[in-house]
């Protein structure tokens, strides 16, 4: 049985947590005799954040911050190392490896801060140090308890991507061949490969990264490459839930989800996974399992191509995203002018504004879109600079809304779901600002003022009987 397991950055950021992760690896290796296990790890939390903040500091030539960042990263890793590795010779080797990496990081940062410049390529290179360091910790911790293991960066394991730095996409055909070629000999020697999540390399050998939270993506890329039957994403909660536990007192854990349902839900609530993470395994028989590393008895959530009948409820989950903003652009100039939407979305995309929801009135005189609050400034500036006074007459903004989405593949072709949703919402006297439903009918999403978010989620959770 081939299994890929991923440990995120918050699962390895203390002595106890690393020991727990090591125990999980040990148990699973033993439990199923002959298990072929690949482990993916993220950077120790919050190392990636520190590295990316340091990139911003470099641009401001802030030498003090950059120096502190290197020191902090050094002490995070050396103090963990001291606690988790007991054998003197192993400790020595691990220390030496970490020291080399820190030295390299320091040199790069010093050079860059001197110039005050970070290219996207350099930023990915700097960001890669988080995972390059964490794989050393985990590998040596395993060796310390007598488990043969070897660490590999994304490049070393064979993940090849395009050169779209910070959001690179894997070139799967080549990747599959390379990864299989690399991993199989390790399996033969009963070695557990510890692979750096998040990082890969392009055709020219430059380090690339797969986007924030990209270790999930690395895990499924590896799983697809070695034909793993399962990918286990370890977390600190029991699985995907019927609603955000911060809003609904006791939501239920969903036992099974289809890939498409999971994709709809991945953007919402607690951060469960990288939005593209399911892509590599969507056409395979690989199951993705989300489990709690601190409550292993709970079966967690299993994401598979064809969930069993039993789990085919009409509505499975009420999900919500807060901190979003609604932008409404309007103008007579937009009516009957083909390409209007394309122009608007294209210039927003060029400025890296991600649009979460779109709706256009049939008269074509207005387009509404939802963006994250962080992107609002950029979005408005882009629209003003490029279109205001010409294509667009007016821009209206509501800067504090929530997206609520009702998700479930059982909604397809069932009449009355929308009526039921909006009756519940009306009962609570909540105003609905915008609505979208894709023709897949998997997901009906709408916008309310953020102050109404919790009440809306709670009443839907109750009225659809999800707590039972
Ligand atoms: N270390 C990366 C990040 O923080 C990747 C990951 O955590 O999955 O975004
Ligand atoms: Mg992380």
Coordinates of C-alpha atoms and ligand atoms in Angstrom, one line a residue:
X1 CA 0.0 0.0 0.0
X2 CA 1.4 3.4 -1.0
X3 CA 0.5 6.3 1.2
X4 CA 1.5 10.0 1.1
X5 CA 1.2 11.9 4.4
X6 CA 1.5 15.7 4.7
X7 CA 2.3 17.6 7.9
X8 CA 1.6 21.3 7.8
X9 CA 3.7 24.0 9.4
X10 CA 1.6 24.2 12.6
X11 CA 2.0 20.4 13.2
X12 CA 5.8 20.7 13.6
X13 CA 6.3 24.0 15.4
X14 CA 7.1 22.6 18.8
X15 CA 9.0 19.7 20.4
X16 CA 5.8 17.9 21.4
X17 CA 4.2 18.4 18.0
X18 CA 7.2 17.1 16.1
X19 CA 7.3 14.1 18.5
X20 CA 3.7 13.4 17.8
X21 CA 4.3 13.6 14.0
X22 CA 7.2 11.2 14.3
X23 CA 5.1 8.8 16.3
X24 CA 2.4 8.9 13.6
X25 CA 5.0 8.1 11.0
X26 CA 6.4 5.3 13.0
X27 CA 3.1 3.7 13.8
X28 CA 1.8 3.8 10.3
X29 CA 5.0 2.3 8.9
X30 CA 4.7 -0.5 11.3
X31 CA 0.9 -1.0 11.3
X32 CA 0.6 -2.0 7.7
X33 CA 3.6 -4.2 7.1
X34 CA 5.4 -3.2 4.0
X35 CA 3.8 0.2 3.9
X36 CA 5.4 2.4 1.4
X37 CA 5.2 5.8 2.9
X38 CA 6.2 9.3 1.6
X39 CA 6.1 12.2 4.0
X40 CA 5.6 15.8 2.8
X41 CA 6.4 18.6 5.3
X42 CA 5.8 22.3 5.2
X43 CA 8.1 24.9 6.7
X44 CA 7.9 25.2 10.5
X45 CA 5.2 27.7 11.3
X46 CA 5.7 30.8 10.9
X47 CA 9.0 30.5 8.9
X48 CA 7.5 31.1 5.5
X49 CA 5.8 34.3 6.8
X50 CA 9.2 35.5 8.2
X51 CA 10.9 34.8 4.9
X52 CA 8.3 36.6 2.8
X53 CA 8.3 39.6 5.3
X54 CA 12.0 39.7 4.9
X55 CA 11.6 39.9 1.1
X56 CA 9.6 43.1 1.7
X57 CA 12.2 44.4 4.1
X58 CA 14.9 43.8 1.4
X59 CA 13.0 46.1 -0.9
X60 CA 13.1 48.8 1.7
X61 CA 16.8 48.1 2.4
X62 CA 15.9 47.3 6.0
X63 CA 19.1 45.6 7.0
X64 CA 18.1 45.4 10.7
X65 CA 14.9 43.4 9.9
X66 CA 16.6 41.1 7.5
X67 CA 19.3 40.3 10.0
X68 CA 16.7 39.6 12.7
X69 CA 14.8 37.4 10.3
X70 CA 17.9 35.2 9.7
X71 CA 18.6 35.0 13.4
X72 CA 15.1 34.1 14.2
X73 CA 14.9 31.3 11.6
X74 CA 18.2 30.0 12.9
X75 CA 17.2 29.9 16.5
X76 CA 13.8 28.3 15.7
X77 CA 15.5 25.4 14.0
X78 CA 18.5 25.0 16.3
X79 CA 16.4 25.0 19.4
X80 CA 14.0 22.4 17.9
X81 CA 16.8 20.3 16.8
X82 CA 18.3 20.2 20.3
X83 CA 15.1 19.0 21.7
X84 CA 14.1 16.3 19.2
X85 CA 17.4 14.6 18.4
X86 CA 19.1 12.8 21.2
X87 CA 22.0 10.9 19.6
X88 CA 25.1 13.0 19.6
X89 CA 26.5 12.1 16.2
X90 CA 23.1 12.7 14.5
X91 CA 22.7 16.0 16.4
X92 CA 26.1 17.1 15.1
X93 CA 25.3 16.2 11.5
X94 CA 21.9 17.9 11.6
X95 CA 23.4 21.0 13.2
X96 CA 26.0 21.1 10.4
X97 CA 23.4 20.8 7.7
X98 CA 21.2 23.5 9.2
X99 CA 24.2 25.8 9.7
X100 CA 25.1 25.5 6.0
X101 CA 21.6 26.4 4.9
X102 CA 21.4 29.3 7.3
X103 CA 24.8 30.5 6.0
X104 CA 23.5 30.4 2.4
X105 CA 20.3 32.2 3.3
X106 CA 22.3 34.9 5.1
X107 CA 24.6 35.5 2.1
X108 CA 21.7 35.8 -0.3
X109 CA 19.8 38.1 2.0
X110 CA 22.8 40.3 2.6
X111 CA 23.4 40.7 -1.1
X112 CA 19.8 41.4 -1.9
X113 CA 19.3 43.9 0.9
X114 CA 22.4 45.7 -0.4
X115 CA 20.8 46.0 -3.8
X116 CA 17.3 46.6 -2.3
X117 CA 15.8 44.3 -4.9
X118 CA 13.9 41.0 -4.9
X119 CA 12.9 39.5 -8.2
X120 CA 10.0 37.0 -8.2
X121 CA 12.6 34.3 -8.9
X122 CA 14.7 35.4 -5.9
X123 CA 11.6 35.6 -3.7
X124 CA 10.8 31.9 -4.5
X125 CA 14.4 31.0 -3.8
X126 CA 14.3 32.7 -0.4
X127 CA 10.9 31.3 0.4
X128 CA 12.2 27.8 -0.3
X129 CA 14.4 27.8 2.8
X130 CA 11.5 27.2 5.1
X131 CA 10.9 23.7 3.7
X132 CA 14.6 23.1 3.0
X133 CA 15.2 23.5 6.7
X134 CA 12.2 21.6 8.0
X135 CA 12.9 18.4 6.0
X136 CA 16.3 18.2 7.8
X137 CA 14.6 18.3 11.2
X138 CA 12.1 15.7 10.5
X139 CA 14.6 13.4 8.7
X140 CA 17.0 13.4 11.6
X141 CA 14.3 13.0 14.1
X142 CA 13.2 9.8 12.4
X143 CA 16.8 8.6 12.1
X144 CA 17.1 9.3 15.8
X145 CA 14.5 6.6 16.6
X146 CA 16.1 4.2 14.1
X147 CA 13.9 4.8 11.0
X148 CA 15.8 5.0 7.8
X149 CA 14.9 8.2 6.0
X150 CA 16.2 10.6 3.5
X151 CA 15.3 14.2 2.7
X152 CA 14.6 15.6 -0.7
X153 CA 13.7 19.1 -1.9
X154 CA 10.9 19.5 -4.5
X155 CA 13.5 19.7 -7.2
X156 CA 15.4 16.7 -6.0
X157 CA 12.2 14.5 -5.9
X158 CA 11.5 15.6 -9.5
X159 CA 8.6 18.1 -9.3
X160 CA 8.9 20.2 -12.5
X161 CA 6.8 23.3 -13.0
X162 CA 6.4 26.3 -15.3
X163 CA 8.3 29.5 -14.5
X164 CA 5.3 31.3 -13.0
X165 CA 7.1 32.1 -9.8
X166 CA 5.1 32.1 -6.5
X167 CA 2.1 30.3 -8.2
X168 CA 3.9 27.7 -10.4
X169 CA 2.0 24.9 -12.0
X170 CA 3.4 21.4 -12.2
X171 CA 4.1 19.8 -15.6
X172 CA 2.6 16.5 -14.6
X173 CA 3.8 14.2 -17.3
X174 CA 7.5 14.8 -16.8
X175 CA 6.9 15.1 -13.1
X176 CA 5.3 11.7 -12.8
X177 CA 8.2 10.0 -14.5
X178 CA 10.8 11.7 -12.5
X179 CA 9.2 11.3 -9.2
X180 CA 8.5 7.6 -9.7
X181 CA 12.1 7.1 -10.8
X182 CA 13.3 8.8 -7.6
X183 CA 11.0 7.3 -5.1
X184 CA 10.9 3.6 -6.1
X185 CA 14.5 2.9 -5.3
X186 CA 14.1 4.4 -1.9
X187 CA 11.1 2.2 -1.2
X188 CA 13.1 -0.8 -2.2
X189 CA 15.6 0.0 0.4
X190 CA 12.9 0.6 3.0
X191 CA 13.8 4.3 3.3
X192 CA 11.1 6.8 4.2
X193 CA 11.4 9.8 1.8
X194 CA 10.9 13.2 3.6
X195 CA 9.9 15.6 0.8
X196 CA 9.8 19.4 1.0
X197 CA 6.3 20.6 0.3
X198 CA 5.6 23.9 -1.5
X199 CA 8.8 24.0 -3.6
X200 CA 9.7 22.7 -7.0
X201 CA 11.8 23.8 -9.9
X202 CA 11.3 25.0 -13.5
X203 CA 13.0 23.7 -16.6
X204 CA 16.1 25.9 -16.1
X205 CA 16.6 24.5 -12.6
X206 CA 15.3 27.7 -10.9
X207 CA 13.5 27.1 -7.6
X208 CA 9.7 27.8 -7.9
X209 CA 6.9 27.7 -5.3
X210 CA 3.4 26.4 -5.7
X211 CA 1.5 29.2 -3.9
X212 CA 0.8 29.7 -0.2
X213 CA -0.3 26.5 1.5
X214 CA 1.3 24.6 -1.4
X215 CA 2.4 21.6 0.6
X216 CA -1.1 20.0 0.1
X217 CA -0.5 20.4 -3.6
X218 CA 2.9 18.8 -3.4
X219 CA 1.3 15.8 -1.5
X220 CA -1.2 15.1 -4.3
X221 CA 1.4 15.7 -7.0
X222 CA 3.6 13.0 -5.4
X223 CA 0.6 10.7 -4.8
X224 CA -0.4 10.9 -8.5
X225 CA 3.1 10.2 -9.5
X226 CA 3.6 7.0 -7.4
X227 CA 0.0 5.8 -7.7
X228 CA -0.6 6.1 -4.0
X229 CA -4.0 4.9 -2.9
X230 CA -4.4 7.5 -0.2
X231 CA -3.1 11.0 0.7
X232 CA -3.5 11.9 4.4
X233 CA -3.5 15.6 5.2
X234 CA -2.9 15.8 8.9
X235 CA -4.5 18.8 10.6
X236 CA -5.5 20.1 14.0
X237 CA -9.2 19.6 13.5
X238 CA -11.3 16.5 12.8
X239 CA -12.1 17.1 9.1
X240 CA -14.3 19.1 6.8
X241 CA -17.4 20.2 8.7
X242 CA -21.0 21.1 8.1
X243 CA -20.1 24.7 9.1
X244 CA -17.4 26.8 10.6
X245 CA -17.0 25.7 14.3
X246 CA -16.3 29.3 15.2
X247 CA -19.8 30.2 14.1
X248 CA -21.9 27.1 14.7
X249 CA -21.4 25.5 18.1
X250 CA -21.1 21.9 17.2
X251 CA -20.9 21.3 13.5
X252 CA -20.6 17.7 12.3
X253 CA -17.6 16.2 10.6
X254 CA -18.4 15.1 7.0
X255 CA -17.4 11.5 6.6
X256 CA -17.3 11.6 2.8
X257 CA -17.1 14.2 0.1
X258 CA -16.7 14.1 -3.7
X259 CA -13.8 16.0 -5.2
X260 CA -16.0 18.6 -6.7
X261 CA -17.7 19.3 -3.3
X262 CA -14.3 19.5 -1.6
X263 CA -13.1 22.0 -4.2
X264 CA -16.1 24.2 -3.5
X265 CA -15.4 24.0 0.2
X266 CA -11.7 24.4 0.1
X267 CA -11.9 28.2 -0.1
X268 CA -14.1 28.6 2.9
X269 CA -14.0 28.6 6.6
X270 CA -11.0 27.1 8.3
X271 CA -8.2 26.8 5.9
X272 CA -8.3 23.2 4.8
X273 CA -6.3 23.0 1.7
X274 CA -4.6 24.7 -1.3
X275 CA -7.4 25.4 -3.8
X276 CA -5.7 23.5 -6.6
X277 CA -4.5 20.6 -4.4
X278 CA -7.1 18.1 -5.6
X279 CA -6.3 18.6 -9.3
X280 CA -3.5 16.0 -9.6
X281 CA -5.7 13.2 -8.2
X282 CA -9.1 14.1 -9.4
X283 CA -9.1 11.5 -12.2
X284 CA -7.5 8.8 -10.2
X285 CA -8.6 6.4 -7.6
X286 CA -6.5 8.1 -4.9
X287 CA -8.5 9.2 -1.9
X288 CA -7.6 12.3 0.1
X289 CA -8.1 12.0 3.8
X290 CA -8.2 14.9 6.2
X291 CA -7.5 13.8 9.7
X292 CA -6.7 15.3 13.1
X293 CA -3.2 14.5 14.3
X294 CA -4.3 14.9 17.9
X295 CA -7.5 12.9 17.7
X296 CA -6.6 10.0 15.5
X297 CA -9.5 7.9 16.5
X298 CA -11.8 10.1 14.5
X299 CA -12.0 8.9 10.9
X300 CA -11.8 12.4 9.5
X301 CA -13.1 13.3 6.1
X302 CA -12.5 11.1 3.0
X303 CA -12.5 12.8 -0.3
X304 CA -13.1 10.4 -3.2
X305 CA -14.4 10.3 -6.7
X306 CA -17.7 8.5 -5.9
X307 CA -18.9 8.9 -2.4
X308 CA -21.3 6.3 -1.2
X309 CA -25.1 6.9 -1.5
X310 CA -25.5 7.4 2.2
X311 CA -23.5 10.5 2.1
X312 CA -25.5 12.0 -0.7
X313 CA -27.4 14.6 1.3
X314 CA -29.0 17.5 -0.6
X315 CA -27.0 20.0 1.3
X316 CA -23.8 19.0 3.0
X317 CA -22.3 22.2 4.3
X318 CA -22.9 25.8 4.9
X319 CA -19.6 27.6 4.4
X320 CA -18.6 31.2 4.7
X321 CA -15.8 33.5 3.9
X322 CA -15.5 36.7 5.8
X323 CA -13.3 39.7 5.1
X324 CA -14.5 40.1 1.6
X325 CA -15.6 43.2 -0.4
X326 CA -18.1 43.7 -3.1
X327 CA -17.4 46.0 -6.0
X328 CA -20.1 47.1 -8.4
X329 CA -19.2 48.8 -11.6
X330 CA -21.8 50.3 -13.8
X331 CA -22.3 52.5 -16.8
X332 CA -24.2 52.8 -20.1
X333 CA -21.0 52.4 -22.0
X334 CA -20.9 48.8 -20.9
X335 CA -24.2 47.9 -22.6
X336 CA -23.9 45.8 -25.8
X337 CA -20.1 46.3 -25.9
X338 CA -18.6 42.9 -26.4
X339 CA -15.4 42.4 -24.5
X340 CA -16.3 44.7 -21.6
X341 CA -16.1 41.9 -19.0
X342 CA -12.9 40.5 -20.5
X343 CA -11.2 43.9 -20.4
X344 CA -12.1 44.5 -16.8
X345 CA -11.1 41.0 -15.6
X346 CA -8.0 41.0 -17.6
X347 CA -6.7 44.2 -16.1
X348 CA -7.6 43.0 -12.6
X349 CA -5.8 39.7 -13.3
X350 CA -2.7 41.5 -14.5
X351 CA -2.6 43.3 -11.2
X352 CA -3.0 40.0 -9.3
X353 CA -6.5 40.6 -8.0
X354 CA -8.3 37.4 -7.5
X355 CA -12.0 37.6 -8.1
X356 CA -14.1 35.2 -6.0
X357 CA -17.6 35.7 -7.4
X358 CA -19.0 37.5 -10.4
X359 CA -22.5 38.5 -11.5
X360 CA -23.7 40.6 -14.4
X361 CA -27.2 42.0 -14.9
X362 CA -28.8 40.9 -18.2
X363 CA -29.0 44.5 -19.3
X364 CA -25.2 44.4 -19.2
X365 CA -25.2 47.8 -17.5
X366 CA -23.5 46.5 -14.3
X367 CA -21.1 43.9 -13.1
X368 CA -20.6 43.0 -9.5
X369 CA -17.6 41.1 -8.2
X370 CA -16.4 39.9 -4.8
X371 CA -12.7 40.2 -3.8
X372 CA -10.8 39.7 -0.6
X373 CA -10.5 42.8 1.5
X374 CA -6.7 42.7 1.1
X375 CA -7.1 43.0 -2.7
X376 CA -9.7 45.8 -2.5
X377 CA -7.3 48.7 -2.8
X378 CA -5.5 47.2 -5.7
X379 CA -8.7 46.4 -7.4
X380 CA -10.2 49.9 -7.1
X381 CA -7.0 51.6 -8.2
X382 CA -6.8 49.4 -11.3
X383 CA -10.5 50.1 -12.2
X384 CA -10.1 53.8 -11.7
X385 CA -6.9 54.1 -13.6
X386 CA -8.0 52.1 -16.6
X387 CA -11.8 52.4 -17.0
X388 CA -13.4 55.1 -14.9
X389 CA -14.9 57.9 -17.0
X390 CA -14.7 55.8 -20.1
X391 CA -16.2 52.3 -20.0
X392 CA -17.3 52.6 -16.4
X393 CA -19.4 55.4 -15.1
X394 CA -19.5 54.5 -11.5
X395 CA -17.8 52.3 -8.9
X396 CA -19.6 51.3 -5.8
X397 CA -17.9 49.5 -3.0
X398 CA -19.2 47.6 0.1
X399 CA -16.0 46.8 2.0
X400 CA -17.3 44.4 4.6
X401 CA -19.3 41.6 3.3
X402 CA -19.3 37.8 3.7
X403 CA -19.8 35.1 1.1
X404 CA -22.0 32.3 2.3
X405 CA -22.1 29.2 0.2
X406 CA -24.5 26.2 0.5
X407 CA -22.7 23.2 -0.9
X408 CA -23.8 19.7 -1.8
X409 CA -23.9 17.6 -5.0
X410 CA -27.3 16.3 -4.0
X411 CA -28.7 19.7 -4.8
X412 CA -28.4 19.0 -8.5
X413 CA -31.8 18.8 -10.2
X414 CA -33.7 19.1 -6.9
X415 CA -36.4 21.7 -6.9
X416 CA -37.0 24.2 -4.1
X417 CA -33.5 24.3 -2.6
X418 CA -33.0 28.0 -3.4
X419 CA -36.5 28.8 -2.1
X420 CA -35.7 27.1 1.1
X421 CA -32.5 28.9 1.5
X422 CA -33.9 32.4 1.0
X423 CA -37.0 31.7 3.1
X424 CA -34.7 30.9 6.0
X425 CA -32.6 34.0 5.4
X426 CA -35.7 36.2 5.1
X427 CA -37.0 34.8 8.4
X428 CA -34.0 36.3 10.1
X429 CA -34.6 39.6 8.3
X430 CA -31.3 39.5 6.5
X431 CA -30.8 41.3 3.3
X432 CA -29.2 39.3 0.4
X433 CA -27.0 41.5 -1.7
X434 CA -25.9 39.3 -4.5
X435 CA -26.5 35.7 -5.6
X436 CA -24.7 33.3 -7.8
X437 CA -25.2 29.7 -8.7
X438 CA -23.1 27.8 -11.2
X439 CA -24.9 25.5 -13.6
X440 CA -23.3 22.5 -11.9
X441 CA -25.8 23.3 -9.1
X442 CA -23.2 22.1 -6.6
X443 CA -23.0 25.4 -4.9
X444 CA -25.3 28.3 -4.3
X445 CA -23.5 31.3 -3.0
X446 CA -24.7 34.7 -1.8
X447 CA -23.5 37.8 -0.2
X448 CA -24.7 39.5 3.0
X449 CA -23.3 42.3 5.1
X450 CA -20.7 40.8 7.4
X451 CA -22.7 41.6 10.5
X452 CA -25.3 39.1 9.3
X453 CA -22.9 36.3 8.5
X454 CA -23.2 34.4 11.7
X455 CA -26.9 34.5 11.9
X456 CA -27.3 33.4 8.3
X457 CA -24.9 30.4 8.7
X458 CA -26.6 29.3 11.9
X459 CA -30.1 29.4 10.6
X460 CA -29.2 27.5 7.4
X461 CA -27.3 24.9 9.4
X462 CA -30.4 24.4 11.5
X463 CA -33.0 24.5 8.8
X464 CA -31.2 22.0 6.6
X465 CA -30.8 19.7 9.6
X466 CA -27.1 19.5 9.4
X467 CA -26.5 19.3 13.1
X468 CA -28.4 16.0 13.3
Ligands
LIG1 N1 5.1 26.8 3.9 C1 4.2 27.2 2.8 C2 3.3 28.3 3.3 O1 3.3 28.6 4.5 C3 3.5 26.0 2.3 C4 2.5 25.3 3.2 O2 2.5 25.6 4.4 O3 1.8 24.5 2.7 O4 2.5 28.8 2.6
LIG2 MG1 2.2 26.9 6.1

